[in-house]
mmCIF file of C-alpha atoms in Angstrom:
data_model
loop_
_atom_site.group_PDB
_atom_site.id
_atom_site.type_symbol
_atom_site.label_atom_id
_atom_site.label_comp_id
_atom_site.label_asym_id
_atom_site.label_seq_id
_atom_site.Cartn_x
_atom_site.Cartn_y
_atom_site.Cartn_z
ATOM 1 C CA UNK A 1 52.971 51.725 -39.740
ATOM 2 C CA UNK A 2 51.971 55.017 -39.177
ATOM 3 C CA UNK A 3 55.027 57.968 -39.543
ATOM 4 C CA UNK A 4 56.007 59.020 -35.405
ATOM 5 C CA UNK A 5 55.216 61.704 -33.401
ATOM 6 C CA UNK A 6 57.025 64.309 -32.849
ATOM 7 C CA UNK A 7 57.807 64.746 -28.671
ATOM 8 C CA UNK A 8 58.755 68.131 -27.779
ATOM 9 C CA UNK A 9 61.100 68.043 -24.846
ATOM 10 C CA UNK A 10 62.577 71.283 -24.964
ATOM 11 C CA UNK A 11 62.751 72.114 -21.008
ATOM 12 C CA UNK A 12 62.944 67.802 -19.824
ATOM 13 C CA UNK A 13 66.227 66.811 -22.071
ATOM 14 C CA UNK A 14 68.042 69.579 -20.220
ATOM 15 C CA UNK A 15 67.308 68.760 -16.582
ATOM 16 C CA UNK A 16 67.928 65.761 -14.951
ATOM 17 C CA UNK A 17 64.871 66.765 -12.104
ATOM 18 C CA UNK A 18 62.053 64.849 -11.590
ATOM 19 C CA UNK A 19 59.456 66.222 -10.716
ATOM 20 C CA UNK A 20 56.159 65.089 -11.707
ATOM 21 C CA UNK A 21 55.884 67.079 -15.444
ATOM 22 C CA UNK A 22 59.638 65.699 -16.232
ATOM 23 C CA UNK A 23 58.381 62.171 -15.024
ATOM 24 C CA UNK A 24 55.562 62.526 -17.438
ATOM 25 C CA UNK A 25 57.766 63.399 -19.868
ATOM 26 C CA UNK A 26 59.885 60.697 -20.044
ATOM 27 C CA UNK A 27 57.671 58.348 -19.571
ATOM 28 C CA UNK A 28 56.367 59.326 -22.684
ATOM 29 C CA UNK A 29 58.647 59.217 -24.629
ATOM 30 C CA UNK A 30 59.761 55.367 -23.496
ATOM 31 C CA UNK A 31 56.217 54.516 -24.237
ATOM 32 C CA UNK A 32 56.170 55.781 -27.237
ATOM 33 C CA UNK A 33 59.606 54.163 -28.105
ATOM 34 C CA UNK A 34 59.824 54.080 -32.248
ATOM 35 C CA UNK A 35 56.449 55.686 -32.503
ATOM 36 C CA UNK A 36 57.451 58.924 -30.916
ATOM 37 C CA UNK A 37 60.653 61.479 -31.749
ATOM 38 C CA UNK A 38 61.830 63.191 -29.432
ATOM 39 C CA UNK A 39 62.632 67.300 -30.215
ATOM 40 C CA UNK A 40 63.617 70.040 -29.125
ATOM 41 C CA UNK A 41 64.048 73.952 -30.082
ATOM 42 C CA UNK A 42 67.529 74.634 -29.897
ATOM 43 C CA UNK A 43 67.580 78.330 -28.767
ATOM 44 C CA UNK A 44 71.237 78.727 -30.238
ATOM 45 C CA UNK A 45 70.638 77.395 -33.015
ATOM 46 C CA UNK A 46 67.506 79.175 -33.625
ATOM 47 C CA UNK A 47 65.997 76.011 -34.645
ATOM 48 C CA UNK A 48 63.848 72.605 -33.823
ATOM 49 C CA UNK A 49 65.920 69.431 -34.160
ATOM 50 C CA UNK A 50 65.897 66.257 -32.944
ATOM 51 C CA UNK A 51 67.455 65.338 -29.386
ATOM 52 C CA UNK A 52 71.646 65.241 -29.478
ATOM 53 C CA UNK A 53 73.402 61.633 -27.742
ATOM 54 C CA UNK A 54 73.896 64.344 -23.805
ATOM 55 C CA UNK A 55 69.910 64.815 -24.485
ATOM 56 C CA UNK A 56 68.411 61.540 -24.511
ATOM 57 C CA UNK A 57 71.201 61.147 -21.816
ATOM 58 C CA UNK A 58 69.587 63.624 -19.538
ATOM 59 C CA UNK A 59 66.489 61.410 -20.462
ATOM 60 C CA UNK A 60 67.348 57.941 -19.164
ATOM 61 C CA UNK A 61 70.298 59.746 -16.354
ATOM 62 C CA UNK A 62 68.743 57.807 -12.839
ATOM 63 C CA UNK A 63 70.772 61.327 -10.452
ATOM 64 C CA UNK A 64 68.869 62.759 -8.824
ATOM 65 C CA UNK A 65 69.196 67.040 -9.728
ATOM 66 C CA UNK A 66 69.224 69.463 -7.160
ATOM 67 C CA UNK A 67 67.933 71.982 -9.773
ATOM 68 C CA UNK A 68 64.646 72.265 -11.453
ATOM 69 C CA UNK A 69 65.881 74.624 -14.419
ATOM 70 C CA UNK A 70 66.929 74.150 -17.464
ATOM 71 C CA UNK A 71 70.886 73.194 -18.644
ATOM 72 C CA UNK A 72 73.441 73.822 -21.924
ATOM 73 C CA UNK A 73 76.619 72.829 -21.392
ATOM 74 C CA UNK A 74 78.974 75.395 -22.966
ATOM 75 C CA UNK A 75 80.093 73.198 -26.184
ATOM 76 C CA UNK A 76 76.312 73.061 -27.340
ATOM 77 C CA UNK A 77 75.571 77.260 -26.594
ATOM 78 C CA UNK A 78 78.823 77.744 -28.428
ATOM 79 C CA UNK A 79 78.466 75.530 -30.977
ATOM 80 C CA UNK A 80 75.053 76.140 -32.150
ATOM 81 C CA UNK A 81 75.743 80.403 -31.956
ATOM 82 C CA UNK A 82 78.646 79.533 -34.631
ATOM 83 C CA UNK A 83 76.235 77.226 -36.964
ATOM 84 C CA UNK A 84 73.894 79.891 -36.589
ATOM 85 C CA UNK A 85 76.353 82.743 -37.468
ATOM 86 C CA UNK A 86 78.014 80.639 -40.028
ATOM 87 C CA UNK A 87 74.505 79.752 -41.937
ATOM 88 C CA UNK A 88 74.971 76.198 -40.989
ATOM 89 C CA UNK A 89 71.791 75.695 -39.795
ATOM 90 C CA UNK A 90 69.222 72.623 -40.563
ATOM 91 C CA UNK A 91 66.201 72.726 -39.159
ATOM 92 C CA UNK A 92 64.349 69.957 -41.606
ATOM 93 C CA UNK A 93 62.428 67.441 -38.898
ATOM 94 C CA UNK A 94 61.061 63.561 -39.868
ATOM 95 C CA UNK A 95 58.261 62.156 -41.401
ATOM 96 C CA UNK A 96 55.309 62.591 -38.192
ATOM 97 C CA UNK A 97 51.664 62.010 -37.747
ATOM 98 C CA UNK A 98 51.466 64.546 -35.561
ATOM 99 C CA UNK A 99 52.640 66.654 -32.193
ATOM 100 C CA UNK A 100 52.926 66.270 -28.626
ATOM 101 C CA UNK A 101 54.102 68.860 -26.416
ATOM 102 C CA UNK A 102 54.052 66.938 -22.591
ATOM 103 C CA UNK A 103 55.664 70.050 -21.047
ATOM 104 C CA UNK A 104 54.747 73.854 -19.705
ATOM 105 C CA UNK A 105 56.142 75.212 -22.545
ATOM 106 C CA UNK A 106 58.040 78.195 -22.083
ATOM 107 C CA UNK A 107 57.173 81.757 -23.681
ATOM 108 C CA UNK A 108 60.711 81.596 -26.002
ATOM 109 C CA UNK A 109 59.490 78.104 -27.112
ATOM 110 C CA UNK A 110 55.540 79.085 -27.623
ATOM 111 C CA UNK A 111 57.303 81.760 -30.454
ATOM 112 C CA UNK A 112 58.768 78.553 -31.793
ATOM 113 C CA UNK A 113 55.909 76.883 -31.977
ATOM 114 C CA UNK A 114 54.605 77.916 -35.053
ATOM 115 C CA UNK A 115 57.510 76.755 -37.237
ATOM 116 C CA UNK A 116 56.943 73.644 -35.568
ATOM 117 C CA UNK A 117 53.438 73.094 -36.536
ATOM 118 C CA UNK A 118 54.661 74.172 -39.994
ATOM 119 C CA UNK A 119 56.662 70.616 -39.376
ATOM 120 C CA UNK A 120 53.641 68.431 -39.165
ATOM 121 C CA UNK A 121 50.171 68.222 -41.067
ATOM 122 C CA UNK A 122 48.735 65.748 -38.780
ATOM 123 C CA UNK A 123 47.528 67.357 -34.790
ATOM 124 C CA UNK A 124 48.984 69.502 -32.857
ATOM 125 C CA UNK A 125 48.252 68.264 -28.690
ATOM 126 C CA UNK A 126 49.255 69.599 -25.777
ATOM 127 C CA UNK A 127 48.776 67.923 -21.947
ATOM 128 C CA UNK A 128 46.843 70.330 -19.480
ATOM 129 C CA UNK A 129 48.438 69.746 -16.358
ATOM 130 C CA UNK A 130 46.684 71.476 -13.610
ATOM 131 C CA UNK A 131 45.619 75.357 -13.073
ATOM 132 C CA UNK A 132 47.167 75.337 -9.498
ATOM 133 C CA UNK A 133 48.912 78.692 -10.599
ATOM 134 C CA UNK A 134 45.118 80.238 -10.847
ATOM 135 C CA UNK A 135 43.415 78.599 -7.508
ATOM 136 C CA UNK A 136 46.948 79.226 -5.218
ATOM 137 C CA UNK A 137 49.196 81.803 -6.586
ATOM 138 C CA UNK A 138 50.462 82.649 -2.768
ATOM 139 C CA UNK A 139 51.696 78.763 -3.074
ATOM 140 C CA UNK A 140 53.021 79.300 -6.634
ATOM 141 C CA UNK A 141 56.397 80.565 -7.989
ATOM 142 C CA UNK A 142 56.146 83.966 -8.746
ATOM 143 C CA UNK A 143 57.382 83.898 -12.037
ATOM 144 C CA UNK A 144 54.718 80.726 -12.386
ATOM 145 C CA UNK A 145 52.359 83.043 -11.413
ATOM 146 C CA UNK A 146 53.345 85.822 -14.044
ATOM 147 C CA UNK A 147 53.877 83.342 -16.740
ATOM 148 C CA UNK A 148 50.462 81.047 -16.519
ATOM 149 C CA UNK A 149 47.566 83.789 -18.049
ATOM 150 C CA UNK A 150 50.294 83.766 -21.049
ATOM 151 C CA UNK A 151 50.491 79.819 -21.933
ATOM 152 C CA UNK A 152 46.140 78.978 -21.422
ATOM 153 C CA UNK A 153 45.976 81.677 -24.272
ATOM 154 C CA UNK A 154 48.619 80.046 -25.666
ATOM 155 C CA UNK A 155 46.708 76.093 -24.921
ATOM 156 C CA UNK A 156 44.252 77.862 -27.690
ATOM 157 C CA UNK A 157 46.828 77.336 -30.911
ATOM 158 C CA UNK A 158 46.738 73.569 -30.800
ATOM 159 C CA UNK A 159 44.246 71.432 -32.302
ATOM 160 C CA UNK A 160 43.537 69.514 -29.042
ATOM 161 C CA UNK A 161 44.293 69.747 -25.220
ATOM 162 C CA UNK A 162 45.206 66.169 -23.321
ATOM 163 C CA UNK A 163 43.877 66.942 -19.747
ATOM 164 C CA UNK A 164 45.253 64.333 -17.315
ATOM 165 C CA UNK A 165 42.275 64.764 -14.883
ATOM 166 C CA UNK A 166 38.755 65.361 -14.567
ATOM 167 C CA UNK A 167 39.292 68.362 -12.654
ATOM 168 C CA UNK A 168 41.751 70.431 -14.651
ATOM 169 C CA UNK A 169 39.822 69.614 -17.623
ATOM 170 C CA UNK A 170 37.155 71.331 -16.187
ATOM 171 C CA UNK A 171 39.752 74.505 -15.190
ATOM 172 C CA UNK A 172 40.875 74.848 -18.055
ATOM 173 C CA UNK A 173 37.525 74.948 -19.788
ATOM 174 C CA UNK A 174 36.416 77.266 -16.431
ATOM 175 C CA UNK A 175 38.883 79.815 -17.295
ATOM 176 C CA UNK A 176 38.676 79.825 -21.810
ATOM 177 C CA UNK A 177 34.874 80.400 -20.681
ATOM 178 C CA UNK A 178 35.612 83.304 -18.117
ATOM 179 C CA UNK A 179 37.702 84.807 -20.516
ATOM 180 C CA UNK A 180 34.849 84.608 -23.091
ATOM 181 C CA UNK A 181 36.805 82.328 -25.812
ATOM 182 C CA UNK A 182 34.351 81.256 -28.183
ATOM 183 C CA UNK A 183 35.978 78.832 -30.489
ATOM 184 C CA UNK A 184 37.954 76.164 -28.254
ATOM 185 C CA UNK A 185 39.886 72.886 -28.813
ATOM 186 C CA UNK A 186 38.428 69.917 -28.152
ATOM 187 C CA UNK A 187 39.557 69.138 -24.279
ATOM 188 C CA UNK A 188 39.322 65.329 -23.414
ATOM 189 C CA UNK A 189 40.697 63.692 -20.151
ATOM 190 C CA UNK A 190 43.198 60.519 -20.356
ATOM 191 C CA UNK A 191 44.247 59.848 -17.094
ATOM 192 C CA UNK A 192 47.753 59.585 -16.554
ATOM 193 C CA UNK A 193 49.673 56.161 -15.822
ATOM 194 C CA UNK A 194 52.556 55.576 -13.409
ATOM 195 C CA UNK A 195 55.869 53.305 -13.805
ATOM 196 C CA UNK A 196 55.836 50.100 -13.814
ATOM 197 C CA UNK A 197 58.158 49.096 -10.218
ATOM 198 C CA UNK A 198 61.858 49.026 -11.097
ATOM 199 C CA UNK A 199 63.431 45.628 -10.770
ATOM 200 C CA UNK A 200 66.227 46.105 -7.671
ATOM 201 C CA UNK A 201 69.578 44.274 -9.762
ATOM 202 C CA UNK A 202 72.353 45.670 -7.101
ATOM 203 C CA UNK A 203 72.482 44.087 -3.865
ATOM 204 C CA UNK A 204 73.372 47.157 -1.869
ATOM 205 C CA UNK A 205 70.397 49.321 -3.755
ATOM 206 C CA UNK A 206 68.011 46.064 -2.058
ATOM 207 C CA UNK A 207 65.106 47.793 0.113
ATOM 208 C CA UNK A 208 66.103 47.180 3.938
ATOM 209 C CA UNK A 209 64.310 45.714 6.656
ATOM 210 C CA UNK A 210 61.043 48.052 7.774
ATOM 211 C CA UNK A 211 61.777 49.062 11.141
ATOM 212 C CA UNK A 212 60.300 48.513 14.067
ATOM 213 C CA UNK A 213 59.446 51.886 15.211
ATOM 214 C CA UNK A 214 56.346 52.885 12.374
ATOM 215 C CA UNK A 215 57.526 55.072 10.229
ATOM 216 C CA UNK A 216 55.355 57.137 7.748
ATOM 217 C CA UNK A 217 56.534 58.411 4.748
ATOM 218 C CA UNK A 218 56.114 61.367 1.888
ATOM 219 C CA UNK A 219 56.942 61.514 -1.497
ATOM 220 C CA UNK A 220 57.113 65.180 -3.516
ATOM 221 C CA UNK A 221 58.889 67.755 -4.196
ATOM 222 C CA UNK A 222 58.982 70.676 -1.093
ATOM 223 C CA UNK A 223 57.067 73.585 -2.281
ATOM 224 C CA UNK A 224 54.236 75.825 -0.649
ATOM 225 C CA UNK A 225 51.023 74.073 -1.872
ATOM 226 C CA UNK A 226 52.287 70.195 -0.993
ATOM 227 C CA UNK A 227 51.138 72.027 2.545
ATOM 228 C CA UNK A 228 54.266 70.352 3.993
ATOM 229 C CA UNK A 229 54.083 72.791 6.579
ATOM 230 C CA UNK A 230 50.569 71.212 8.186
ATOM 231 C CA UNK A 231 52.682 67.548 7.500
ATOM 232 C CA UNK A 232 55.037 69.220 10.113
ATOM 233 C CA UNK A 233 52.768 70.917 12.550
ATOM 234 C CA UNK A 234 50.871 67.524 12.807
ATOM 235 C CA UNK A 235 53.594 65.427 13.708
ATOM 236 C CA UNK A 236 55.084 67.964 15.955
ATOM 237 C CA UNK A 237 52.027 67.369 17.547
ATOM 238 C CA UNK A 238 51.803 63.593 17.900
ATOM 239 C CA UNK A 239 55.211 63.749 19.063
ATOM 240 C CA UNK A 240 54.186 66.224 21.811
ATOM 241 C CA UNK A 241 51.221 63.648 22.966
ATOM 242 C CA UNK A 242 54.362 60.616 22.958
ATOM 243 C CA UNK A 243 53.329 59.149 20.014
ATOM 244 C CA UNK A 244 56.827 56.743 19.024
ATOM 245 C CA UNK A 245 57.036 57.393 15.128
ATOM 246 C CA UNK A 246 59.491 57.963 11.910
ATOM 247 C CA UNK A 247 58.688 60.732 9.779
ATOM 248 C CA UNK A 248 60.453 60.947 6.336
ATOM 249 C CA UNK A 249 60.376 63.005 3.674
ATOM 250 C CA UNK A 250 61.810 62.768 0.096
ATOM 251 C CA UNK A 251 61.476 65.742 -2.902
ATOM 252 C CA UNK A 252 63.391 68.528 -4.327
ATOM 253 C CA UNK A 253 62.737 71.576 -2.283
ATOM 254 C CA UNK A 254 61.972 74.857 -4.221
ATOM 255 C CA UNK A 255 64.486 77.352 -2.873
ATOM 256 C CA UNK A 256 61.139 80.002 -2.867
ATOM 257 C CA UNK A 257 58.175 77.972 -1.863
ATOM 258 C CA UNK A 258 58.941 75.585 -0.088
ATOM 259 C CA UNK A 259 61.374 78.399 2.401
ATOM 260 C CA UNK A 260 58.631 77.784 5.116
ATOM 261 C CA UNK A 261 59.196 74.000 5.220
ATOM 262 C CA UNK A 262 62.480 74.069 5.247
ATOM 263 C CA UNK A 263 63.065 75.832 7.986
ATOM 264 C CA UNK A 264 60.444 74.029 9.849
ATOM 265 C CA UNK A 265 62.677 70.965 9.295
ATOM 266 C CA UNK A 266 65.670 72.031 10.061
ATOM 267 C CA UNK A 267 63.584 73.442 13.642
ATOM 268 C CA UNK A 268 62.401 69.853 14.835
ATOM 269 C CA UNK A 269 65.569 68.305 13.909
ATOM 270 C CA UNK A 270 67.681 70.430 15.723
ATOM 271 C CA UNK A 271 64.641 69.484 18.791
ATOM 272 C CA UNK A 272 65.683 65.720 18.200
ATOM 273 C CA UNK A 273 62.290 64.911 16.558
ATOM 274 C CA UNK A 274 62.710 61.597 14.541
ATOM 275 C CA UNK A 275 62.677 63.425 11.026
ATOM 276 C CA UNK A 276 64.414 62.508 8.658
ATOM 277 C CA UNK A 277 64.982 65.037 4.992
ATOM 278 C CA UNK A 278 66.520 62.904 2.217
ATOM 279 C CA UNK A 279 65.665 65.340 -0.589
ATOM 280 C CA UNK A 280 65.805 64.313 -4.097
ATOM 281 C CA UNK A 281 67.012 60.764 -4.214
ATOM 282 C CA UNK A 282 67.690 58.106 -6.856
ATOM 283 C CA UNK A 283 65.216 55.302 -7.558
ATOM 284 C CA UNK A 284 66.177 53.092 -5.649
ATOM 285 C CA UNK A 285 66.541 54.756 -2.688
ATOM 286 C CA UNK A 286 62.727 55.417 -3.107
ATOM 287 C CA UNK A 287 61.853 51.748 -3.237
ATOM 288 C CA UNK A 288 63.690 50.858 -0.292
ATOM 289 C CA UNK A 289 61.545 53.921 1.268
ATOM 290 C CA UNK A 290 58.679 52.390 0.401
ATOM 291 C CA UNK A 291 59.840 49.136 1.382
ATOM 292 C CA UNK A 292 60.830 50.352 4.591
ATOM 293 C CA UNK A 293 57.313 52.867 5.213
ATOM 294 C CA UNK A 294 54.424 51.539 7.991
ATOM 295 C CA UNK A 295 51.635 54.009 5.192
ATOM 296 C CA UNK A 296 52.370 57.623 3.677
ATOM 297 C CA UNK A 297 50.865 61.100 3.642
ATOM 298 C CA UNK A 298 50.848 62.846 0.500
ATOM 299 C CA UNK A 299 49.134 66.210 2.132
ATOM 300 C CA UNK A 300 49.534 68.679 -1.360
ATOM 301 C CA UNK A 301 46.502 71.054 -1.000
ATOM 302 C CA UNK A 302 46.138 70.824 -4.945
ATOM 303 C CA UNK A 303 47.089 68.288 -7.728
ATOM 304 C CA UNK A 304 46.964 68.219 -11.616
ATOM 305 C CA UNK A 305 46.505 63.979 -11.150
ATOM 306 C CA UNK A 306 48.194 62.680 -7.413
ATOM 307 C CA UNK A 307 51.102 60.319 -8.963
ATOM 308 C CA UNK A 308 52.510 59.217 -5.517
ATOM 309 C CA UNK A 309 48.917 58.562 -3.806
ATOM 310 C CA UNK A 310 48.975 55.848 -6.719
ATOM 311 C CA UNK A 311 52.880 54.976 -6.574
ATOM 312 C CA UNK A 312 51.824 54.311 -2.873
ATOM 313 C CA UNK A 313 48.562 51.906 -3.426
ATOM 314 C CA UNK A 314 50.688 50.255 -6.393
ATOM 315 C CA UNK A 315 53.830 49.630 -3.328
ATOM 316 C CA UNK A 316 50.254 48.368 -1.115
ATOM 317 C CA UNK A 317 51.176 51.423 1.098
ATOM 318 C CA UNK A 318 47.982 53.123 2.160
ATOM 319 C CA UNK A 319 48.071 56.855 1.994
ATOM 320 C CA UNK A 320 46.275 59.622 3.436
ATOM 321 C CA UNK A 321 45.547 62.475 0.922
ATOM 322 C CA UNK A 322 42.954 65.228 0.017
ATOM 323 C CA UNK A 323 39.478 64.041 -0.596
ATOM 324 C CA UNK A 324 39.417 66.787 -3.425
ATOM 325 C CA UNK A 325 39.825 67.383 -7.255
ATOM 326 C CA UNK A 326 42.024 65.395 -8.639
ATOM 327 C CA UNK A 327 43.897 63.401 -5.406
ATOM 328 C CA UNK A 328 40.396 62.715 -5.104
ATOM 329 C CA UNK A 329 39.922 60.651 -8.487
ATOM 330 C CA UNK A 330 43.479 59.445 -7.605
ATOM 331 C CA UNK A 331 42.342 57.722 -4.322
ATOM 332 C CA UNK A 332 38.510 56.631 -5.176
ATOM 333 C CA UNK A 333 38.694 52.952 -4.980
ATOM 334 C CA UNK A 334 40.518 52.070 -1.947
ATOM 335 C CA UNK A 335 43.808 52.087 -0.163
ATOM 336 C CA UNK A 336 43.059 56.016 0.979
ATOM 337 C CA UNK A 337 41.810 57.893 3.837
ATOM 338 C CA UNK A 338 40.828 61.224 2.243
ATOM 339 C CA UNK A 339 39.712 63.380 3.740
ATOM 340 C CA UNK A 340 37.996 66.782 3.003
ATOM 341 C CA UNK A 341 40.164 69.036 4.906
ATOM 342 C CA UNK A 342 44.395 68.573 4.745
ATOM 343 C CA UNK A 343 44.887 71.135 7.800
ATOM 344 C CA UNK A 344 47.136 70.205 10.778
ATOM 345 C CA UNK A 345 44.825 69.542 12.848
ATOM 346 C CA UNK A 346 42.891 66.665 10.166
ATOM 347 C CA UNK A 347 46.591 65.382 9.882
ATOM 348 C CA UNK A 348 47.501 64.463 13.047
ATOM 349 C CA UNK A 349 44.109 62.692 13.742
ATOM 350 C CA UNK A 350 43.847 60.439 10.385
ATOM 351 C CA UNK A 351 47.961 59.808 11.237
ATOM 352 C CA UNK A 352 46.735 58.739 14.499
ATOM 353 C CA UNK A 353 44.383 57.061 13.719
ATOM 354 C CA UNK A 354 46.684 54.446 11.537
ATOM 355 C CA UNK A 355 49.291 54.253 14.134
ATOM 356 C CA UNK A 356 47.148 52.480 16.618
ATOM 357 C CA UNK A 357 45.157 50.754 14.638
ATOM 358 C CA UNK A 358 47.375 47.730 12.765
ATOM 359 C CA UNK A 359 44.713 46.291 11.902
ATOM 360 C CA UNK A 360 42.465 49.323 9.594
ATOM 361 C CA UNK A 361 46.523 49.435 7.887
ATOM 362 C CA UNK A 362 46.153 46.012 6.656
ATOM 363 C CA UNK A 363 42.850 46.723 5.577
ATOM 364 C CA UNK A 364 43.742 49.263 3.302
ATOM 365 C CA UNK A 365 46.806 47.777 2.351
ATOM 366 C CA UNK A 366 44.731 45.284 1.227
ATOM 367 C CA UNK A 367 42.401 47.522 -0.851
ATOM 368 C CA UNK A 368 45.543 48.621 -2.315
ATOM 369 C CA UNK A 369 46.782 45.770 -3.652
ATOM 370 C CA UNK A 370 43.223 45.053 -5.486
ATOM 371 C CA UNK A 371 43.881 48.114 -7.616
ATOM 372 C CA UNK A 372 44.230 48.045 -10.802
ATOM 373 C CA UNK A 373 46.660 50.990 -12.172
ATOM 374 C CA UNK A 374 47.240 52.112 -15.790
ATOM 375 C CA UNK A 375 50.667 52.051 -17.631
ATOM 376 C CA UNK A 376 52.238 54.015 -19.910
ATOM 377 C CA UNK A 377 50.983 51.882 -23.031
ATOM 378 C CA UNK A 378 47.446 52.080 -21.715
ATOM 379 C CA UNK A 379 48.078 55.937 -21.832
ATOM 380 C CA UNK A 380 49.520 56.196 -25.404
ATOM 381 C CA UNK A 381 47.531 54.035 -26.764
ATOM 382 C CA UNK A 382 44.446 55.791 -25.717
ATOM 383 C CA UNK A 383 46.074 59.387 -26.870
ATOM 384 C CA UNK A 384 46.670 57.807 -29.972
ATOM 385 C CA UNK A 385 43.414 56.289 -30.661
ATOM 386 C CA UNK A 386 41.766 60.365 -29.969
ATOM 387 C CA UNK A 387 44.384 62.254 -32.418
ATOM 388 C CA UNK A 388 43.077 60.762 -34.362
ATOM 389 C CA UNK A 389 40.033 61.727 -34.506
ATOM 390 C CA UNK A 390 41.188 65.371 -34.552
ATOM 391 C CA UNK A 391 41.355 68.115 -37.626
ATOM 392 C CA UNK A 392 43.274 70.668 -38.019
ATOM 393 C CA UNK A 393 41.824 73.928 -36.608
#
């Protein structure tokens, strides 16, 4: 049996947020099993080390987090600094076959990567998720926009880049070409997987019966490029025309880029519109929401992959989404209404069409049930097979 991969979870092991990258990182750690060793850069001890029990607990916690940022408890900070001051820092990492970095790493982690790379003779690979900060800087948190060009240059130090979609791969290669970089690491598209549908073990968590009024569900973080304002405006158009349906939103809100959508949500709720916003919730609540929904809408302008689209289809629920980029890649294969333009008018027309055509909803649901979906075992198998072909640069 080959040595395990080192899996850098420097951010994910210190947050309980369940947004896209954190979900990918957690799923990778689970799928790799004994074939992976999760590690973190400890800024207080100034070293790389394996995860401790409290960090592993963060990976498996189902509690919904209200913040995305990394949190270090006082005891971990104090102990790490003390160990560094007295010279008791142990930096040895286990024997391994390579390094995998699935997160968008911070400048501090970037500065520490050379020491992580020195701990392995195998290939050093990073996942590339998307170039949204380049395409939609006005809808992206300002800190991310400022950080992103440096991050894309730092990716040049890896032996290979695993892009999560063809659209993401093309964006990265185009950016390096624009910079005039001649020697780049190979970039391979390896599409992500989706989690298996969880088993509900508690009767209190069992999905509720579908509502009599149609329910339009939208799951995804509330932030600028997710385009929730257009969805809310579309629903308001339909409600004003007398359409009867409930809009159910689930997702962690970004305080900067999601502020406009949050204000619009409160405005519509104050006017008595049938609009429910739950924020971040546990997996069981997500399952219950899917079970009660008629169809879903994912109004995002751009994604690196589009997990919510595929998860909707896995539940047999038709999805309205963009036909462009990685979202179009996810929508291809059936079960979706894929729109060329994701504005309020187009969304209202598509939602209205499904509200008035239950047979169309049923046809799309049947197409969704016929689709097959990659498992995380498929993903990790493809990833490891590709990594074996890489050479150190």
